[in-house]
CSV table of C-alpha atoms in Angstrom, one decimal:
chain,number,residue,atom,x,y,z
Y,1,MET,CA,27.8,103.7,118.5
Y,2,ALA,CA,26.2,103.7,121.9
Y,3,LEU,CA,27.0,106.6,124.2
Y,4,ASN,CA,28.5,105.5,127.5
Y,5,ILE,CA,30.9,106.7,130.2
Y,6,ILE,CA,32.6,103.4,131.0
Y,7,SER,CA,34.7,103.1,127.8
Y,8,ASN,CA,36.0,106.2,125.9
Y,9,TYR,CA,36.8,104.9,122.5
Y,10,ALA,CA,37.6,108.3,121.1
Y,11,ALA,CA,40.1,109.0,123.8
Y,12,ASN,CA,41.8,105.7,123.2
Y,13,VAL,CA,42.1,106.4,119.5
Y,14,ALA,CA,43.4,109.9,120.2
Y,15,HIS,CA,45.9,108.6,122.7
Y,16,ARG,CA,47.2,105.9,120.3
Y,17,ASN,CA,47.7,108.4,117.5
Y,18,LEU,CA,49.4,110.9,119.9
Y,19,THR,CA,51.8,108.2,121.1
Y,20,ALA,CA,52.7,107.3,117.5
Y,21,SER,CA,53.2,111.0,116.6
Y,22,ASP,CA,55.3,111.6,119.7
Y,23,THR,CA,57.5,108.5,118.9
Y,24,ALA,CA,58.0,109.7,115.4
Y,25,ALA,CA,58.9,113.2,116.6
Y,26,THR,CA,61.4,111.8,119.1
Y,27,ARG,CA,63.2,109.8,116.4
Y,28,SER,CA,63.3,112.8,114.1
Y,29,LEU,CA,64.7,114.9,116.9
Y,30,SER,CA,67.5,112.3,117.5
Y,31,LYS,CA,68.4,112.4,113.8
Y,32,LEU,CA,68.6,116.1,113.8
Y,33,SER,CA,70.6,116.3,117.0
Y,34,SER,CA,73.1,113.6,115.8
Y,35,GLY,CA,73.3,114.7,112.2
Y,36,THR,CA,73.0,111.2,110.9
Y,37,ARG,CA,70.1,109.6,109.0
Y,38,VAL,CA,70.7,106.1,110.6
Y,39,VAL,CA,70.8,106.5,114.4
Y,40,SER,CA,70.3,102.7,115.0
Y,41,ALA,CA,70.0,99.6,112.9
Y,42,ARG,CA,66.2,99.9,113.0
Y,43,ASP,CA,66.4,103.0,110.8
Y,44,ASP,CA,68.2,101.2,107.9
Y,45,ALA,CA,70.2,98.1,108.8
Y,46,ALA,CA,71.8,97.7,105.3
Y,47,SER,CA,72.9,101.3,105.1
Y,48,MET,CA,74.4,101.1,108.6
Y,49,ALA,CA,76.4,98.0,107.7
Y,50,ILE,CA,77.7,99.5,104.5
Y,51,GLY,CA,78.3,102.9,106.0
Y,52,ALA,CA,80.3,101.3,108.9
Y,53,ARG,CA,82.6,99.6,106.4
Y,54,LEU,CA,83.0,102.8,104.4
Y,55,ASN,CA,83.8,104.7,107.5
Y,56,ALA,CA,86.5,102.2,108.5
Y,57,THR,CA,87.9,102.5,105.0
Y,58,THR,CA,87.9,106.3,105.1
Y,59,GLU,CA,89.8,106.4,108.4
Y,60,SER,CA,92.3,103.8,107.2
Y,61,LEU,CA,92.9,105.8,104.0
Y,62,LYS,CA,93.7,108.9,106.2
Y,63,THR,CA,96.3,106.8,108.1
Y,64,ALA,CA,97.7,105.5,104.8
Y,65,SER,CA,98.1,109.2,103.7
Y,66,VAL,CA,100.1,109.8,106.8
Y,67,ASN,CA,102.2,106.8,106.0
Y,68,VAL,CA,102.9,108.2,102.5
Y,69,GLY,CA,104.0,111.5,104.1
Y,70,GLN,CA,106.3,109.6,106.5
Y,71,ALA,CA,107.8,107.7,103.6
Y,72,ASN,CA,108.4,110.9,101.7
Y,73,SER,CA,110.1,112.4,104.8
Y,74,MET,CA,112.3,109.4,105.1
Y,75,LEU,CA,113.3,109.5,101.5
Y,76,GLN,CA,114.0,113.3,101.8
Y,77,ILE,CA,116.4,112.6,104.7
Y,78,ALA,CA,118.1,109.9,102.5
Y,79,ASP,CA,118.4,112.4,99.6
Y,80,GLY,CA,119.8,115.1,101.9
Y,81,GLY,CA,122.5,112.7,103.1
Y,82,MET,CA,123.4,111.7,99.5
Y,83,ALA,CA,123.6,115.4,98.5
Y,84,THR,CA,126.2,116.0,101.2
Y,85,ILE,CA,128.1,112.8,100.1
Y,86,ASP,CA,128.0,114.1,96.5
Y,87,ASN,CA,129.7,117.4,97.6
Y,88,ILE,CA,132.3,115.3,99.4
Y,89,LEU,CA,133.0,113.2,96.3
Y,90,VAL,CA,133.4,116.3,94.2
Y,91,ARG,CA,136.0,117.6,96.6
Y,92,MET,CA,137.8,114.2,96.7
Y,93,LYS,CA,138.0,114.1,92.9
Y,94,THR,CA,139.4,117.7,93.0
Y,95,LEU,CA,142.1,116.5,95.4
Y,96,ALA,CA,142.8,113.5,93.3
Y,97,VAL,CA,143.2,115.6,90.1
Y,98,GLN,CA,145.4,118.0,92.0
Y,99,ALA,CA,147.6,115.2,93.3
Y,100,SER,CA,147.9,113.7,89.8
Y,101,SER,CA,149.9,116.7,88.7
Y,102,GLY,CA,153.7,116.2,88.4
Y,103,ASN,CA,154.5,119.7,89.8
Y,104,LEU,CA,153.7,118.5,93.4
Y,105,SER,CA,156.2,116.8,95.8
Y,106,ASP,CA,155.4,113.8,97.9
Y,107,THR,CA,155.1,116.0,100.9
Y,108,GLU,CA,152.4,118.1,99.3
Y,109,ARG,CA,150.6,115.0,98.0
Y,110,GLY,CA,150.7,113.8,101.6
Y,111,PHE,CA,148.8,116.8,102.7
Y,112,LEU,CA,146.2,116.2,100.0
Y,113,ASN,CA,146.1,112.5,100.9
Y,114,ASP,CA,145.3,113.3,104.6
Y,115,GLU,CA,142.2,115.3,103.5
Y,116,PHE,CA,141.2,112.7,101.0
Y,117,VAL,CA,141.2,110.0,103.7
Y,118,GLN,CA,139.4,112.1,106.2
Y,119,LEU,CA,136.7,112.9,103.6
Y,120,ARG,CA,136.3,109.2,102.9
Y,121,GLU,CA,135.8,108.6,106.6
Y,122,GLU,CA,133.2,111.3,106.7
Y,123,ILE,CA,131.3,109.5,103.9
Y,124,ASP,CA,131.2,106.4,106.1
Y,125,ARG,CA,130.1,108.5,109.1
Y,126,ILE,CA,127.2,110.1,107.2
Y,127,ALA,CA,126.2,106.7,105.7
Y,128,SER,CA,126.2,105.2,109.2
Y,129,SER,CA,124.4,108.0,111.0
Y,130,THR,CA,121.7,108.8,108.5
Y,131,ASN,CA,118.6,107.1,109.7
Y,132,PHE,CA,114.8,107.6,110.1
Y,133,ASN,CA,113.4,106.5,113.5
Y,134,GLY,CA,116.2,103.9,113.8
Y,135,ILE,CA,115.9,102.7,110.2
Y,136,GLN,CA,119.2,102.9,108.4
Y,137,LEU,CA,119.0,104.7,105.0
Y,138,LEU,CA,122.5,104.9,103.5
Y,139,GLY,CA,124.5,102.2,105.1
Y,140,ASP,CA,125.0,100.0,108.2
Y,141,GLY,CA,124.7,101.9,111.5
Y,142,GLY,CA,126.6,101.3,114.8
Y,143,ASP,CA,127.4,97.7,115.0
Y,144,VAL,CA,127.7,97.4,118.8
Y,145,ALA,CA,125.2,96.3,121.4
Y,146,ILE,CA,125.4,95.1,125.0
Y,147,ASN,CA,125.5,91.4,125.5
Y,148,PHE,CA,122.7,91.2,128.1
Y,149,GLY,CA,123.3,87.5,128.5
Y,150,ASP,CA,126.3,88.4,130.6
Y,151,LEU,CA,123.8,89.8,133.2
Y,152,ALA,CA,122.3,86.4,133.8
Y,153,THR,CA,123.0,84.4,137.0
Y,154,GLY,CA,126.6,83.2,136.9
Y,155,GLY,CA,127.4,85.5,134.0
Y,156,SER,CA,130.4,87.7,133.8
Y,157,GLY,CA,128.3,90.8,134.7
Y,158,ALA,CA,125.8,89.1,137.1
Y,159,ALA,CA,126.6,91.6,139.8
Y,160,LEU,CA,125.2,94.5,137.7
Y,161,SER,CA,121.7,93.5,138.8
Y,162,PRO,CA,118.7,95.4,140.3
Y,163,VAL,CA,119.5,94.0,143.8
Y,164,ASN,CA,122.7,96.0,143.7
Y,165,GLY,CA,121.1,99.0,142.1
Y,166,PHE,CA,121.4,98.5,138.4
Y,167,ASP,CA,118.2,98.5,136.4
Y,168,ASN,CA,119.3,99.1,132.8
Y,169,PHE,CA,122.1,100.0,130.5
Y,170,ALA,CA,122.2,101.9,127.2
Y,171,ILE,CA,124.8,102.9,124.6
Y,172,THR,CA,124.7,105.7,122.1
Y,173,ASP,CA,125.5,105.4,118.3
Y,174,ASN,CA,128.8,107.2,118.8
Y,175,ASN,CA,129.9,105.0,121.7
Y,176,TYR,CA,133.6,104.1,122.2
Y,177,TRP,CA,133.1,100.5,121.1
Y,178,ALA,CA,131.8,101.6,117.7
Y,179,THR,CA,135.3,102.8,116.9
Y,180,ASP,CA,136.4,99.2,116.6
Y,181,THR,CA,137.6,98.8,113.0
Y,182,ASP,CA,137.4,95.0,113.2
Y,183,SER,CA,134.4,93.1,112.1
Y,184,ASP,CA,134.4,91.2,115.4
Y,185,VAL,CA,133.3,93.4,118.3
Y,186,THR,CA,132.8,90.5,120.8
Y,187,ASP,CA,136.3,91.0,122.2
Y,188,ASN,CA,135.2,94.4,123.5
Y,189,ASN,CA,133.8,95.0,127.0
Y,190,PHE,CA,133.3,97.3,129.9
Y,191,GLU,CA,133.9,96.8,133.7
Y,192,VAL,CA,132.2,98.7,136.5
Y,193,ASP,CA,133.9,99.5,139.8
Y,194,ILE,CA,132.6,101.5,142.8
Y,195,ASP,CA,135.4,102.2,145.2
Y,196,TYR,CA,136.0,104.0,148.5
Y,197,ALA,CA,138.4,106.9,148.1
Y,198,ALA,CA,140.2,109.1,150.6
Y,199,GLY,CA,138.1,111.8,152.2
Y,200,GLY,CA,135.0,109.5,152.4
Y,201,GLN,CA,134.3,109.8,148.7
Y,202,VAL,CA,132.7,107.0,146.7
Y,203,ILE,CA,133.8,106.9,143.0
Y,204,MET,CA,132.2,104.9,140.2
Y,205,THR,CA,134.5,104.0,137.4
Y,206,VAL,CA,133.8,102.4,134.0
Y,207,ASN,CA,136.8,100.8,132.3
Y,208,ALA,CA,136.2,100.3,128.6
Y,209,THR,CA,138.3,98.0,126.3
Y,210,VAL,CA,138.5,98.0,122.5
Y,211,ASP,CA,141.0,95.5,121.0
Y,212,GLY,CA,143.3,95.8,124.1
Y,213,ASP,CA,143.1,99.6,124.2
Y,214,ASN,CA,141.6,101.0,127.4
Y,215,ARG,CA,139.7,104.1,128.3
Y,216,SER,CA,138.0,104.9,131.6
Y,217,GLN,CA,135.7,107.5,133.0
Y,218,SER,CA,134.9,108.1,136.7
Y,219,ILE,CA,132.1,110.1,138.5
Y,220,ASP,CA,131.6,110.9,142.1
Y,221,VAL,CA,128.5,109.1,143.4
Y,222,THR,CA,129.0,109.9,147.1
Y,223,ASP,CA,125.8,112.0,147.3
Y,224,TYR,CA,123.8,109.0,146.0
Y,225,ALA,CA,124.2,107.3,149.4
Y,226,SER,CA,121.2,107.0,151.6
Y,227,GLY,CA,120.5,110.3,153.2
Y,228,GLY,CA,122.6,112.1,150.5
Y,229,THR,CA,121.4,115.1,148.5
Y,230,THR,CA,120.7,112.8,145.4
Y,231,ALA,CA,119.7,109.7,147.3
Y,232,ILE,CA,117.2,107.6,145.3
Y,233,GLY,CA,113.9,106.9,147.0
Y,234,ALA,CA,111.9,103.7,146.8
Y,235,GLY,CA,110.3,103.2,143.4
Y,236,GLU,CA,112.5,106.0,141.9
Y,237,ASN,CA,115.3,105.9,139.3
Y,238,ALA,CA,118.3,108.0,138.3
Y,239,THR,CA,120.5,108.0,135.3
Y,240,LEU,CA,124.3,108.0,135.4
Y,241,ASN,CA,125.8,109.2,132.1
Y,242,PHE,CA,129.4,108.3,131.1
Y,243,ASP,CA,129.4,110.5,128.0
Y,244,GLU,CA,133.0,110.0,127.1
Y,245,LEU,CA,132.2,106.3,126.6
Y,246,GLY,CA,128.7,106.7,125.2
Y,247,LEU,CA,127.2,104.6,128.0
Y,248,SER,CA,124.5,105.3,130.6
Y,249,PHE,CA,123.2,103.4,133.6
Y,250,THR,CA,119.7,103.5,135.1
Y,251,VAL,CA,120.0,102.9,138.8
Y,252,ASN,CA,117.4,102.3,141.6
Y,253,THR,CA,117.1,102.8,145.3
Y,254,ASN,CA,119.4,99.8,145.9
Y,255,PHE,CA,122.2,101.8,144.3
Y,256,SER,CA,122.0,104.3,147.2
Y,257,ALA,CA,122.2,101.3,149.7
Y,258,SER,CA,125.3,100.0,147.8
Y,259,VAL,CA,127.0,103.4,147.9
Y,260,SER,CA,126.2,103.6,151.7
Y,261,SER,CA,127.7,100.2,152.3
Y,262,ILE,CA,130.9,101.1,150.5
Y,263,ALA,CA,131.2,104.4,152.3
Y,264,ALA,CA,130.7,102.7,155.7
Y,265,ASP,CA,133.7,100.5,155.2
Y,266,ASN,CA,136.7,102.8,154.8
Y,267,THR,CA,139.1,99.8,154.3
Y,268,GLY,CA,138.0,99.2,150.7
Y,269,ALA,CA,137.1,95.6,151.4
Y,270,SER,CA,133.4,96.3,150.5
Y,271,ASN,CA,134.2,97.9,147.2
Y,272,PHE,CA,131.9,96.9,144.3
Y,273,GLY,CA,134.1,94.9,141.9
Y,274,SER,CA,136.1,93.0,144.6
Y,275,ASP,CA,133.8,92.0,147.5
Y,276,THR,CA,132.6,88.5,146.9
Y,277,THR,CA,129.9,88.9,149.6
Y,278,PHE,CA,128.8,92.4,148.5
Y,279,ASN,CA,126.3,94.1,150.9
Y,280,GLY,CA,126.9,91.3,153.3
Y,281,VAL,CA,125.0,88.8,151.1
Y,282,ALA,CA,126.6,85.4,150.6
Y,283,GLY,CA,127.0,84.5,146.9
Y,284,ASN,CA,126.6,88.2,145.8
Y,285,ASP,CA,130.0,88.3,144.1
Y,286,SER,CA,130.5,91.9,142.9
Y,287,SER,CA,133.6,90.8,141.0
Y,288,LEU,CA,131.2,89.6,138.3
Y,289,ASN,CA,131.2,93.1,136.9
Y,290,VAL,CA,132.3,92.7,133.3
Y,291,VAL,CA,129.9,93.0,130.3
Y,292,ASN,CA,131.0,92.1,126.8
Y,293,MET,CA,129.8,93.8,123.7
Y,294,ALA,CA,127.9,92.1,120.8
Y,295,ALA,CA,127.3,92.8,117.2
Y,296,ASP,CA,124.0,94.8,116.7
Y,297,ASN,CA,122.5,93.4,113.5
Y,298,GLY,CA,119.4,95.5,114.1
Y,299,GLN,CA,121.2,98.5,112.7
Y,300,ALA,CA,122.1,97.0,109.4
Y,301,LEU,CA,120.8,98.6,106.2
Y,302,GLN,CA,117.7,96.8,105.1
Y,303,GLN,CA,117.3,95.9,101.5
Y,304,SER,CA,113.8,97.2,101.5
Y,305,VAL,CA,111.2,98.8,103.7
Y,306,ASP,CA,107.5,98.1,103.2
Y,307,PHE,CA,105.1,101.0,103.7
Y,308,GLN,CA,101.3,100.5,104.0
Y,309,VAL,CA,99.8,102.9,101.4
Y,310,GLY,CA,96.3,101.3,101.2
Y,311,ALA,CA,93.4,100.3,103.4
Y,312,GLY,CA,93.6,96.6,102.7
Y,313,ASN,CA,95.8,93.7,103.3
Y,314,THR,CA,97.1,92.8,99.8
Y,315,ALA,CA,100.4,93.3,98.1
Y,316,ASN,CA,98.9,96.2,96.2
Y,317,ASP,CA,98.2,98.0,99.5
Y,318,ARG,CA,101.9,98.1,100.3
Y,319,MET,CA,104.9,99.7,98.6
Y,320,SER,CA,108.3,98.3,99.0
Y,321,ILE,CA,111.1,100.9,98.9
Y,322,GLU,CA,114.6,99.6,98.2
Y,323,PHE,CA,117.7,101.3,99.6
Y,324,SER,CA,121.3,101.2,98.3
Y,325,SER,CA,124.4,101.5,100.5
Y,326,VAL,CA,126.5,104.6,99.7
Y,327,ASP,CA,129.5,104.0,102.0
Y,328,SER,CA,133.1,103.8,100.9
Y,329,ASP,CA,133.0,100.1,100.5
Y,330,THR,CA,130.2,100.4,97.9
Y,331,LEU,CA,130.9,103.7,96.1
Y,332,GLY,CA,133.3,103.2,93.1
Y,333,ALA,CA,132.6,99.4,92.9
Y,334,GLY,CA,130.3,100.0,89.9
Y,335,ALA,CA,126.8,98.8,89.2
Y,336,LEU,CA,127.9,95.1,89.4
Y,337,GLY,CA,130.1,95.7,92.4
Y,338,THR,CA,133.2,94.2,90.7
Y,339,GLU,CA,135.4,97.4,90.5
Y,340,VAL,CA,137.7,99.0,93.0
Y,341,SER,CA,135.8,101.0,95.6
Y,342,ILE,CA,137.1,104.2,97.2
Y,343,ALA,CA,137.7,102.1,100.4
Y,344,ASP,CA,140.0,99.9,98.5
Y,345,LEU,CA,142.3,102.8,97.7
Y,346,GLY,CA,143.7,102.4,101.2
Y,347,ALA,CA,145.3,104.9,103.6
Y,348,ASN,CA,147.8,106.1,101.0
Y,349,ALA,CA,145.2,106.7,98.3
Y,350,ILE,CA,146.7,109.7,96.6
Y,351,ASP,CA,150.2,110.1,98.1
Y,352,THR,CA,151.7,109.2,94.7
Y,353,ALA,CA,150.9,110.4,91.3
Y,354,ALA,CA,150.0,106.9,90.1
Y,355,GLY,CA,147.7,106.4,93.0
Y,356,ALA,CA,146.1,109.8,92.5
Y,357,GLN,CA,145.4,109.0,88.8
Y,358,GLU,CA,143.7,105.8,89.8
Y,359,ALA,CA,141.7,107.7,92.4
Y,360,VAL,CA,140.4,110.0,89.8
Y,361,GLU,CA,138.8,107.1,88.0
Y,362,VAL,CA,137.6,105.4,91.1
Y,363,VAL,CA,136.0,108.6,92.5
Y,364,GLY,CA,134.4,109.2,89.1
Y,365,ARG,CA,132.7,105.8,89.3
Y,366,ALA,CA,131.7,106.6,92.9
Y,367,ILE,CA,129.9,109.7,91.7
Y,368,ASP,CA,128.1,107.6,89.1
Y,369,ASP,CA,127.2,105.0,91.8
Y,370,LEU,CA,125.9,107.7,94.0
Y,371,GLN,CA,123.8,109.2,91.3
Y,372,ARG,CA,122.2,105.8,90.6
Y,373,ALA,CA,121.3,105.5,94.2
Y,374,ARG,CA,120.0,109.0,94.4
Y,375,ALA,CA,117.9,108.6,91.2
Y,376,ASN,CA,116.4,105.5,92.8
Y,377,ILE,CA,115.3,107.6,95.7
Y,378,GLY,CA,113.8,110.2,93.4
Y,379,THR,CA,111.9,107.6,91.5
Y,380,TYR,CA,110.3,106.4,94.8
Y,381,GLN,CA,109.5,110.0,95.8
Y,382,ASN,CA,107.6,110.6,92.6
Y,383,ARG,CA,105.8,107.3,92.9
Y,384,LEU,CA,104.8,108.2,96.5
Y,385,ASP,CA,103.5,111.6,95.3
Y,386,PHE,CA,101.1,109.8,92.9
Y,387,ALA,CA,100.2,107.3,95.6
Y,388,GLY,CA,99.3,110.2,97.9
Y,389,GLN,CA,97.2,111.9,95.2
Y,390,ASN,CA,95.3,108.6,94.6
Y,391,LEU,CA,94.7,108.2,98.3
Y,392,ALA,CA,93.3,111.7,98.5
Y,393,THR,CA,90.9,111.1,95.6
Y,394,THR,CA,89.8,107.7,97.0
Y,395,GLN,CA,89.3,109.1,100.4
Y,396,GLU,CA,87.1,111.9,99.0
Y,397,ASN,CA,84.9,109.5,97.0
Y,398,THR,CA,84.6,107.0,99.9
Y,399,GLU,CA,83.7,109.8,102.3
Y,400,SER,CA,81.0,111.0,99.8
Y,401,ALA,CA,79.6,107.4,99.5
Y,402,ARG,CA,79.5,107.1,103.3
Y,403,SER,CA,77.8,110.5,103.5
Y,404,THR,CA,75.1,109.6,101.0
Y,405,LEU,CA,74.2,106.5,103.1
Y,406,LEU,CA,74.4,107.9,106.6
Y,407,ASP,CA,74.4,111.7,106.7
Y,408,LEU,CA,71.1,113.5,107.3
Y,409,ASP,CA,69.3,115.8,104.9
Y,410,VAL,CA,68.7,118.4,107.5
Y,411,ALA,CA,66.2,120.4,105.5
Y,412,ALA,CA,64.0,117.5,104.6
Y,413,GLU,CA,64.2,116.1,108.2
Y,414,MET,CA,63.4,119.5,109.7
Y,415,THR,CA,60.3,119.6,107.4
Y,416,ALA,CA,59.3,116.2,108.7
Y,417,PHE,CA,59.9,117.1,112.3
Y,418,THR,CA,57.7,120.2,111.9
Y,419,SER,CA,54.9,118.1,110.6
Y,420,LYS,CA,55.3,115.6,113.5
Y,421,GLN,CA,55.3,118.5,116.0
Y,422,ILE,CA,52.0,119.7,114.6
Y,423,LEU,CA,50.6,116.2,114.8
Y,424,VAL,CA,51.7,116.0,118.5
Y,425,GLN,CA,50.1,119.3,119.3
Y,426,SER,CA,46.9,118.3,117.4
Y,427,GLY,CA,46.9,114.9,119.2
Y,428,VAL,CA,47.2,116.6,122.6
Y,429,ALA,CA,44.3,118.9,121.7
Y,430,MET,CA,42.1,116.1,120.4
Y,431,LEU,CA,42.8,113.9,123.4
Y,432,ALA,CA,41.7,116.7,125.6
Y,433,GLN,CA,38.4,117.0,123.6
Y,434,ALA,CA,37.9,113.2,123.7
Y,435,ASN,CA,38.2,113.3,127.5
Y,436,GLN,CA,35.5,116.0,127.6
Y,437,MET,CA,33.0,113.9,125.8
Y,438,PRO,CA,31.8,111.8,128.8
Y,439,GLN,CA,31.2,115.0,130.6
Y,440,ASN,CA,28.5,115.9,128.1
Y,441,LEU,CA,26.6,112.8,129.0
Y,442,LEU,CA,26.1,114.0,132.5
Y,443,ARG,CA,23.7,116.6,131.3
Y,444,LEU,CA,21.3,113.8,130.4
Y,445,LEU,CA,21.2,112.9,134.0
Y,446,GLN,CA,20.2,116.4,135.2
């Protein structure tokens, strides 16, 4: 090769090799810093695709394990409620056996009957109130809801609107309307009145009706007026609790304006509940202040609840858990539901010797019915335990497979990185030498 100073072939070769070594060292460094063998698809497209799917499966299995734990917790709550009901049934059978004896008078049997009936009501209360995140476990829950259709324009409760200060309503499970013993709860309602009282007070009263029986609760809302100590500012809300009724109202800044309007007119003509042009607005009829109740089918006991216990979307990835009602209407009716239940014993269940003797048999069947329901819960608990163990094993193996594809062998990569570092250092040194070669040609010109 001819010697020249225009083109430095050796330096070009050294530079190319140095660039390649530096690129390789940079990629190796990125793998070491991230801890993964496949930083981008260019490293291993197939492994990245498979690894991504395995990673998604692993995370899904972790969530499925949480679902299994939640299902077990739910079943544990159900079993705890059944354990309490079992204790109650044992006491009820004791009372029935005692009342069956001829040495007791009707008066004494009456005392035993009072406790028997109260215990039966406690069974229904436990069955109704035992739930997990709103899901009924042992029986139907509170069967009452607010009929929000009454709040529509022209409805019986249309005045209870945001423009008058009412944003929302809520009822508790132990609300007054849930005491209705009839299957039809649509004849129940509540009425809201806000009235001016002597001394400049403004009183909000809720009148509740259940089958013609009335109950009311009042609170002083004077301080909610504009400029009051509890006035509601723009964009803010406050909650008014009527605990005796199990009802709460969420009110907005317009509520303060309404209270102020009522307080300003000491004649009572501007009271909410009677003024047909409330707040001076034509057509704003505040006498439309009655809201009816409705059956809440959302709190009924579900026949089954599906839990996602797998990472896929097949029937095998879900487990259906069935629940049995254990209220007084069910217990004692037998496996086929054709026998007399403890609810059928009536209000005078054991106030006679004959009734008490029948109750002994009925409560005995109720205990058997409860044990069948409880055994069913135990079966699902054991099944969930095995499902959880399988998920844990599958998760470990899937994580191992993902690790094999994507995780970096740090020792091997560190060895490779050291080699690349040496090549970079060598390339830098050789490029420096190559750049010195044209300088040697200058000596020929001296």
